[in-house]
XYZ file of C-alpha atoms in Angstrom:
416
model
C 9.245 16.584 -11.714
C 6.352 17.511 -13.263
C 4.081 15.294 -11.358
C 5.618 16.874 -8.225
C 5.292 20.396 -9.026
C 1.309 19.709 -9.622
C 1.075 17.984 -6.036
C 2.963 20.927 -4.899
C 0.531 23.616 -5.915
C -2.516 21.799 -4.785
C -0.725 21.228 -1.366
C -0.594 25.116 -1.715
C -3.894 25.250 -3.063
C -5.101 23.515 0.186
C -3.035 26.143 2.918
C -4.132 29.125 0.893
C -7.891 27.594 1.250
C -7.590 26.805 4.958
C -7.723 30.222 5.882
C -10.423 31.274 4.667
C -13.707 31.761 6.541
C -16.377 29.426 4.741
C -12.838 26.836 4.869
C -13.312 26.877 8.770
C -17.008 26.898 8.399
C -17.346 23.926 6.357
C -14.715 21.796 8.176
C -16.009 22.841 11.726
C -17.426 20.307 14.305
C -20.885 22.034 14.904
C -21.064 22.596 10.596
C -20.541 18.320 10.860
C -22.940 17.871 13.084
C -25.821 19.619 11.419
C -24.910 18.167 7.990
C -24.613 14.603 9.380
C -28.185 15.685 11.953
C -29.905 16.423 8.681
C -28.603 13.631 6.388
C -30.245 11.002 9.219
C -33.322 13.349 9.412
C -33.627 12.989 5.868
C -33.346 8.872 5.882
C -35.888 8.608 8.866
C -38.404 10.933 6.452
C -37.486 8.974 3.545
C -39.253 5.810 5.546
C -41.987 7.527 7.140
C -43.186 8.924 3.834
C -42.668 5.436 2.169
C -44.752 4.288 4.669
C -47.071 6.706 4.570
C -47.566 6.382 1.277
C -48.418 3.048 0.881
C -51.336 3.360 3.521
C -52.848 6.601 1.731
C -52.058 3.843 -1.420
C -54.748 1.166 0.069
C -56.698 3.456 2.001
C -57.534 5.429 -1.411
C -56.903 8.481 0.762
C -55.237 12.010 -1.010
C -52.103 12.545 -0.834
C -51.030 14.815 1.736
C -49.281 18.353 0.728
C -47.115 18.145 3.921
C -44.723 15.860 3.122
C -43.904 17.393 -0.038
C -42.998 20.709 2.033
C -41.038 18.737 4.334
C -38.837 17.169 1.225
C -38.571 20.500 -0.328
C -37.071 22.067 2.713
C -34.467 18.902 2.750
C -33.279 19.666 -0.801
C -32.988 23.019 -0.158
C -30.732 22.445 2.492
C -28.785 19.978 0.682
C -28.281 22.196 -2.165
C -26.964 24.685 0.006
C -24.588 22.888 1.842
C -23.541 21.500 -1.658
C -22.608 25.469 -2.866
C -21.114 26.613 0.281
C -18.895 23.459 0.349
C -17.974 24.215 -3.798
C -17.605 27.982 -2.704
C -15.814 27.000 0.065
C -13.250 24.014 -1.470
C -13.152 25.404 -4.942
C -11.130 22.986 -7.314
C -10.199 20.892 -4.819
C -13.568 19.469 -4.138
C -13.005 17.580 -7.177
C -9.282 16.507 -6.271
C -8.736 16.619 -2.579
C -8.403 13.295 -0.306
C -12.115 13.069 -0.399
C -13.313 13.459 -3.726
C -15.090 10.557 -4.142
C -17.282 11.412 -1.334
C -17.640 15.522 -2.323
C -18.949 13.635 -6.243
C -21.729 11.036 -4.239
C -22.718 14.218 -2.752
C -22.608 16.237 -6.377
C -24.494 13.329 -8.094
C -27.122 12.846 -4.637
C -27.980 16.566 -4.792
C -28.579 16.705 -8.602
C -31.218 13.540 -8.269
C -32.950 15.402 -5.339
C -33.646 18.172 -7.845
C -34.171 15.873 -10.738
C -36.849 14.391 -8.558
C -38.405 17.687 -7.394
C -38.501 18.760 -11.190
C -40.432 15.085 -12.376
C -42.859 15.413 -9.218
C -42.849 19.031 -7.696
C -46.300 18.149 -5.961
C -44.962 15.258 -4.516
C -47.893 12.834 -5.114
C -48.560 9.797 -7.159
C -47.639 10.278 -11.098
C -49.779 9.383 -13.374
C -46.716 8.119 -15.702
C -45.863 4.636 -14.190
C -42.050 5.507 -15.847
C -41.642 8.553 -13.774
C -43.330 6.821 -10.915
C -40.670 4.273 -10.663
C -38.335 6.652 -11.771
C -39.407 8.613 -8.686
C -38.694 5.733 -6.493
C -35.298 4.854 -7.662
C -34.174 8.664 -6.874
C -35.584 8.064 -3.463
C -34.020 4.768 -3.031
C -30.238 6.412 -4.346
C -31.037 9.174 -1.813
C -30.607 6.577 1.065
C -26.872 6.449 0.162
C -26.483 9.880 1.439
C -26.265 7.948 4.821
C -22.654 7.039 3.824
C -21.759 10.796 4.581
C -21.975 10.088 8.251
C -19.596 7.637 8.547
C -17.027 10.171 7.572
C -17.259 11.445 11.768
C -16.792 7.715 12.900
C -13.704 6.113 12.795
C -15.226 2.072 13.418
C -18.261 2.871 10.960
C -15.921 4.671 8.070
C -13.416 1.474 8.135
C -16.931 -0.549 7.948
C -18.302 1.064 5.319
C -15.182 1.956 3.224
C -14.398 -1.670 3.472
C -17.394 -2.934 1.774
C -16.959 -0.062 -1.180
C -13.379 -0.580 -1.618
C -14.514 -4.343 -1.923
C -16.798 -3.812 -4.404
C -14.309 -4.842 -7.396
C -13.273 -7.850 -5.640
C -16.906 -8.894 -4.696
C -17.362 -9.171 -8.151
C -14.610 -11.811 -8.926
C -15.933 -13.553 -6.357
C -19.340 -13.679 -7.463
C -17.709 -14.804 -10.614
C -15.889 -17.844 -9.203
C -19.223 -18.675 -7.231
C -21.130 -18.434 -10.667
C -18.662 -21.200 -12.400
C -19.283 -23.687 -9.797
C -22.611 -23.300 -9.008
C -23.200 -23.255 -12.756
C -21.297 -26.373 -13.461
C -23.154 -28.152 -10.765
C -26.862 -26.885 -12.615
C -25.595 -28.586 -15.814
C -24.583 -31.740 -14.064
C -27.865 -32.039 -11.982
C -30.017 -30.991 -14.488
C -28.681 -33.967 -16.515
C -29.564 -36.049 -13.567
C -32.946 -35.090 -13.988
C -33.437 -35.271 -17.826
C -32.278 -38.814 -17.636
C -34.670 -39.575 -15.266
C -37.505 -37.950 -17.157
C -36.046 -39.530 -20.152
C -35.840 -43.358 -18.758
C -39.624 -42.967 -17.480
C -42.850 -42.935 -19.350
C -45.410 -40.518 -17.781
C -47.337 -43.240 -16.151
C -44.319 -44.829 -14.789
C -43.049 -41.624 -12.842
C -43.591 -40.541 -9.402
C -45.230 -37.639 -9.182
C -43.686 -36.578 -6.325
C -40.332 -37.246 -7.313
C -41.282 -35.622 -11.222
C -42.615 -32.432 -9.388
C -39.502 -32.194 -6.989
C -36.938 -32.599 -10.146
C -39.089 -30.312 -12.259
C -39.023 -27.477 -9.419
C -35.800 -27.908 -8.640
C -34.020 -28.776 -12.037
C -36.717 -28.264 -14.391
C -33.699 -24.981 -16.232
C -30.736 -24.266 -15.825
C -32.096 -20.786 -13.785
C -33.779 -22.983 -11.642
C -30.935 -25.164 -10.799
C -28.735 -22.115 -10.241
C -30.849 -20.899 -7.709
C -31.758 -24.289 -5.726
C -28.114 -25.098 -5.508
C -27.458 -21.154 -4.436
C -30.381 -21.315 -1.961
C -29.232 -25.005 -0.340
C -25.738 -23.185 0.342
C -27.439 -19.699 2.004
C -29.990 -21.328 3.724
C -32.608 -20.576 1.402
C -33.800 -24.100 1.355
C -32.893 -27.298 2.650
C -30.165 -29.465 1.128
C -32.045 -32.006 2.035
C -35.022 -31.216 0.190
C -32.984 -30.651 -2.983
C -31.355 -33.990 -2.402
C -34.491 -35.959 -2.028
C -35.629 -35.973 -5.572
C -31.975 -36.957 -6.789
C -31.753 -39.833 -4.829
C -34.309 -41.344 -7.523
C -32.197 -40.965 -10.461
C -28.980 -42.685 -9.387
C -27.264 -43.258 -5.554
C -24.297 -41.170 -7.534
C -25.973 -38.143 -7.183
C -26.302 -37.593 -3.609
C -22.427 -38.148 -2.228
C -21.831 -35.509 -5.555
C -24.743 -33.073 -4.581
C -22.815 -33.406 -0.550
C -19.366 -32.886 -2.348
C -20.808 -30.001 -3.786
C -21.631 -28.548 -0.478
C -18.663 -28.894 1.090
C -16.844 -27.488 -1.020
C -19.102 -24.261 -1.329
C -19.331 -23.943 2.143
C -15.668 -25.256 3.583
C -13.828 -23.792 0.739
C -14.766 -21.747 -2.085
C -17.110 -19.518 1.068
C -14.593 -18.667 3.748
C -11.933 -18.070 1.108
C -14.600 -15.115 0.098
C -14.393 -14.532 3.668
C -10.816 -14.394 4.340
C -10.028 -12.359 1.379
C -12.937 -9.521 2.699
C -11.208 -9.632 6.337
C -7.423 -9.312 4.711
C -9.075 -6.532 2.416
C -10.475 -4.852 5.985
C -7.120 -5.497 7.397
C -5.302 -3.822 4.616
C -7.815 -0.550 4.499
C -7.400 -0.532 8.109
C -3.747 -0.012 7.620
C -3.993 2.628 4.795
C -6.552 4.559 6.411
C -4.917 7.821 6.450
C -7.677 9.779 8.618
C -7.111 7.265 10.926
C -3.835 7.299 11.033
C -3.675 10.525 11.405
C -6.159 10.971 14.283
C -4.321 8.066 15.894
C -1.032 9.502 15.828
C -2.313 13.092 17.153
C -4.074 11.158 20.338
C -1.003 9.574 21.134
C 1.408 12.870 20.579
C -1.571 14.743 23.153
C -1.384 11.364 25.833
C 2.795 11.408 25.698
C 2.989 15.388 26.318
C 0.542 15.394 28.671
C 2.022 12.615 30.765
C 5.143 14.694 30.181
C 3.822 18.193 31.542
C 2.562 16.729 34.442
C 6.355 14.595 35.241
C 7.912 18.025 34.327
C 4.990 20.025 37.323
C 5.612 17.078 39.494
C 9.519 18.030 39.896
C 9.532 21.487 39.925
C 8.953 21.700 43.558
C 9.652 24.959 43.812
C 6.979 26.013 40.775
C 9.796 28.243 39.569
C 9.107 26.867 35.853
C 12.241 25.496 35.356
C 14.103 22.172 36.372
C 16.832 21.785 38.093
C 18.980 18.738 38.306
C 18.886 18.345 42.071
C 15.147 18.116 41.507
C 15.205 16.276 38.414
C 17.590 13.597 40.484
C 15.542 13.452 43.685
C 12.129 13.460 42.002
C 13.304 9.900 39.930
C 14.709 8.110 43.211
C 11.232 7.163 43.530
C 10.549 4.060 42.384
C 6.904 4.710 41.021
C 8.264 7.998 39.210
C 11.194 5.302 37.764
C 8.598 3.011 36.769
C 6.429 5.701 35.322
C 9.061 7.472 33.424
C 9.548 3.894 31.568
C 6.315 4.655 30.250
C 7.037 7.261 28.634
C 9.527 4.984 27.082
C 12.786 7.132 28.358
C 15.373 5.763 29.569
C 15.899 6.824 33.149
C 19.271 4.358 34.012
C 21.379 6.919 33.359
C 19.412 10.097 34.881
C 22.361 12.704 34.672
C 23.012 11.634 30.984
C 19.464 12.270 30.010
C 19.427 15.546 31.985
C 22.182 17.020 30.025
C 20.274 15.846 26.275
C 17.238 17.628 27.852
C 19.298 20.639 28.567
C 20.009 21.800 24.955
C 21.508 25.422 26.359
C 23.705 24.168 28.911
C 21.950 26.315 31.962
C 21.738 23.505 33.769
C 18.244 24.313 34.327
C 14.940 22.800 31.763
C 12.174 24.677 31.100
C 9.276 23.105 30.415
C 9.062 23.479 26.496
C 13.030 22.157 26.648
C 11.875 19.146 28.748
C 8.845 18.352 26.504
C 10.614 18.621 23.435
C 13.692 17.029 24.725
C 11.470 14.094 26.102
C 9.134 14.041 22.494
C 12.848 13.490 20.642
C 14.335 10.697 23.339
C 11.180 9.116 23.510
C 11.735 5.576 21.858
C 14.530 3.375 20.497
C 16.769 5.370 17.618
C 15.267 5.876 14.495
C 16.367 5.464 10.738
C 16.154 9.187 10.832
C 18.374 10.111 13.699
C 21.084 7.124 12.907
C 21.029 9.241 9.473
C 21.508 12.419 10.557
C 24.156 11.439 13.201
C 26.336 9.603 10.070
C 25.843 12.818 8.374
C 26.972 14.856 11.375
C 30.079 12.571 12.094
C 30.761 13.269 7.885
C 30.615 17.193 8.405
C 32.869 16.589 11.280
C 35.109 14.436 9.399
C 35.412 16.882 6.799
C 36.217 19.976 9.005
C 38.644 18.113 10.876
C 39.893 17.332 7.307
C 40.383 20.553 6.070
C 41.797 22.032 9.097
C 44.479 19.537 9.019
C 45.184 20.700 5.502
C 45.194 23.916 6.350
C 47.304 23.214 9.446
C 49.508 21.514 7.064
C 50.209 24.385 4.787
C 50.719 26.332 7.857
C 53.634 24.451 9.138
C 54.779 23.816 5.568
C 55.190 27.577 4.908
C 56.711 28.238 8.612
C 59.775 25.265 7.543
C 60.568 26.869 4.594
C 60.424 30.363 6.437
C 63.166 29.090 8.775
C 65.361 27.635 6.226
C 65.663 30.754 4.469
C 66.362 33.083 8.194
């Protein structure tokens, strides 16, 4: 109960706040489109300066004053946005559906000004701490991108999907670990027995060099047996040396790549497409939006059946032009569409007709239509069991009643 009363107020929390003015401002299409305009503004200058940079870097040139104007301006505007969206949301910018986002955009803005406050003039620092310091802020402020997948449906399922997988990328990257680890220890015990079994003078040097290179640590061997499954390097390559030591180690080093690639791979794969399936399905944006386009497509199909009958134009439908306009077979066939039932027309007139006028306005027929529309639902076989109950239980007590009536007129007559 208690759980419910607190989802209750911030539901109310959320009405009261939707009227207000900097609500509407905040959560307005053109107020989107300039936030989202100056977060990819901000990434393109983010490159351009980086770039910049580096030539003034080599060239030995000064910095230029410019840019640091430029990135002033963009945390200014950030910041902004940031207060008008806190004035605007209030507590629930820390609780509502998209709080997540609302804190990337807290903790983004705070290392904008963090990095204005460690290098106001914008140049090199003469601290190589703060200078790399510097760049990791401007690096983080990249992420800001993420914002604008919030106005596209296909790009927010993309990019939600690879930060919802984030926890399971992460067991994955465990399981690869294990075998690619087990593998290191295995091959790099190929190749100290070889360098055990063979003097210095006795050993190949190409063969020494490739083992050493390849399997000369257990680092090493982690990342030649990582880079022969990503295409880092060629299998073969790493094979070659191995060969050498004993013929056991080459069907074990291909055994070891089929099962990295066949198996332990596209079950990585599989479980980030079921993951994308499963967000796909609990998106509730989407699901929303989705559900809205189809209400708009069924009543506007609707509205233009219901303009299509009324021959007369006298905004309401009759049932001699309800019954002449579906004899056509194309209006029969598009009626199905709409997923109505149109078999029994004179039926379905008298559902539509809730006032018994024998005459449908146009809100009566849309409504009507919106309610047919479909097989039965759980809902309406519910609510007509609990109609038939209140009807069973009038019919009930009037037969009691009815009972007591008669029972009280008997013993009237047997005393006359």
């Amino acid at each position: 109960f208690v759980e419910d009363l607190g989802i209750h107020r911030r539901l109310s929390t959320v009405e009261t706040l939707q009227h207000r003015f900097l609500w509407k401002l905040t959560h307005s299409n053109l107020f989107n489109i300039a936030a989202s305009a100056a977060i990819l503004l901000n990434a393109a200058f983010l490159g351009i300066s980086a770039q910049v940079d580096l030539k003034e870097v080599i060239n030995g040139e000064t910095p230029s004053e410019a840019w640091s104007y430029v990135e002033i301006c963009f945390c200014v505007w950030f910041t902004f946005e940031l207060v008008v969206r806190l004035m605007a949301e209030q507590f629930t910018f820390f609780y509502a559906s998209e709080w997540k986002m609302n804190l990337l955009d807290l903790f983004l803005v705070l290392v904008t000004v963090l990095g204005m406050v460690l290098n106001p003039e914008g140049g090199a620092s003469s601290s190589a701490t703060i200078a790399r310091l510097i760049r990791l802020i401007r690096f983080v402020r990249v992420l800001r991108m993420v914002r604008v997948a919030r106005s596209f449906q296909s790009l927010r399922l993309l990019v939600f999907s690879i930060i919802d997988s984030m926890g399971m990328l992460m067991w994955c990257a465990l399981v690869v670990f294990a075998f690619v680890y087990s593998f290191a220890i295995f091959f790099m015990n190929g190749a100290a027995e070889y360098f055990h079994n063979n003097p210095p003078d006795e050993r190949d040097p190409q063969v020494a060099q490739g083992l050493h290179a390849n399997f000369g640590s257990i680092m090493r061997s982690m990342v030649c047996l990582f880079m022969s499954i990503s295409g880092g390097v060629d299998w073969k390559d790493a094979i070659n040396p191995l060969r050498t030591v004993h013929w056991l180690y080459e069907p074990a080093f291909i055994f070891y790549t089929f099962i990295m690639l066949f198996g332990v791979l596209n079950v990585v794969v599989a479980s980030f497409v079921e993951n994308t399936a499963q967000l796909s399905r609990k998106d509730e944006s989407a699901m929303i939006a989705n559900e809205m386009r189809q209400v708009a497509e069924h009543t506007a199909r609707i509205k233009k059946f219901f303009h299509e009958a009324d021959v007369d134009k006298s905004g309401h439908l009759s049932w001699d032009e309800f019954e002449r306009h579906l004899e056509d077979d194309q209006v029969k066939a598009y009626f199905q569409t709409l997923e109505l039932d149109a078999s029994e027309a004179h039926v379905l007139f008298e559902l539509l007709d809730q006032d018994g006028s024998d005459q449908v306005d146009i809100d009566e027929f849309v409504g009507g239509c919106m309610r047919l529309k479909g097989t039965a639902r759980s809902i309406d076989v519910n609510m007509l069991i609990r109609r038939n109950a209140q009807v069973l239980d009038s019919m009930h007590q009037h037969m009691e009643m009815t009972g007591k009536i008669l029972q009280r007129m008997n013993i009237a007559a047997k005393t006359l």
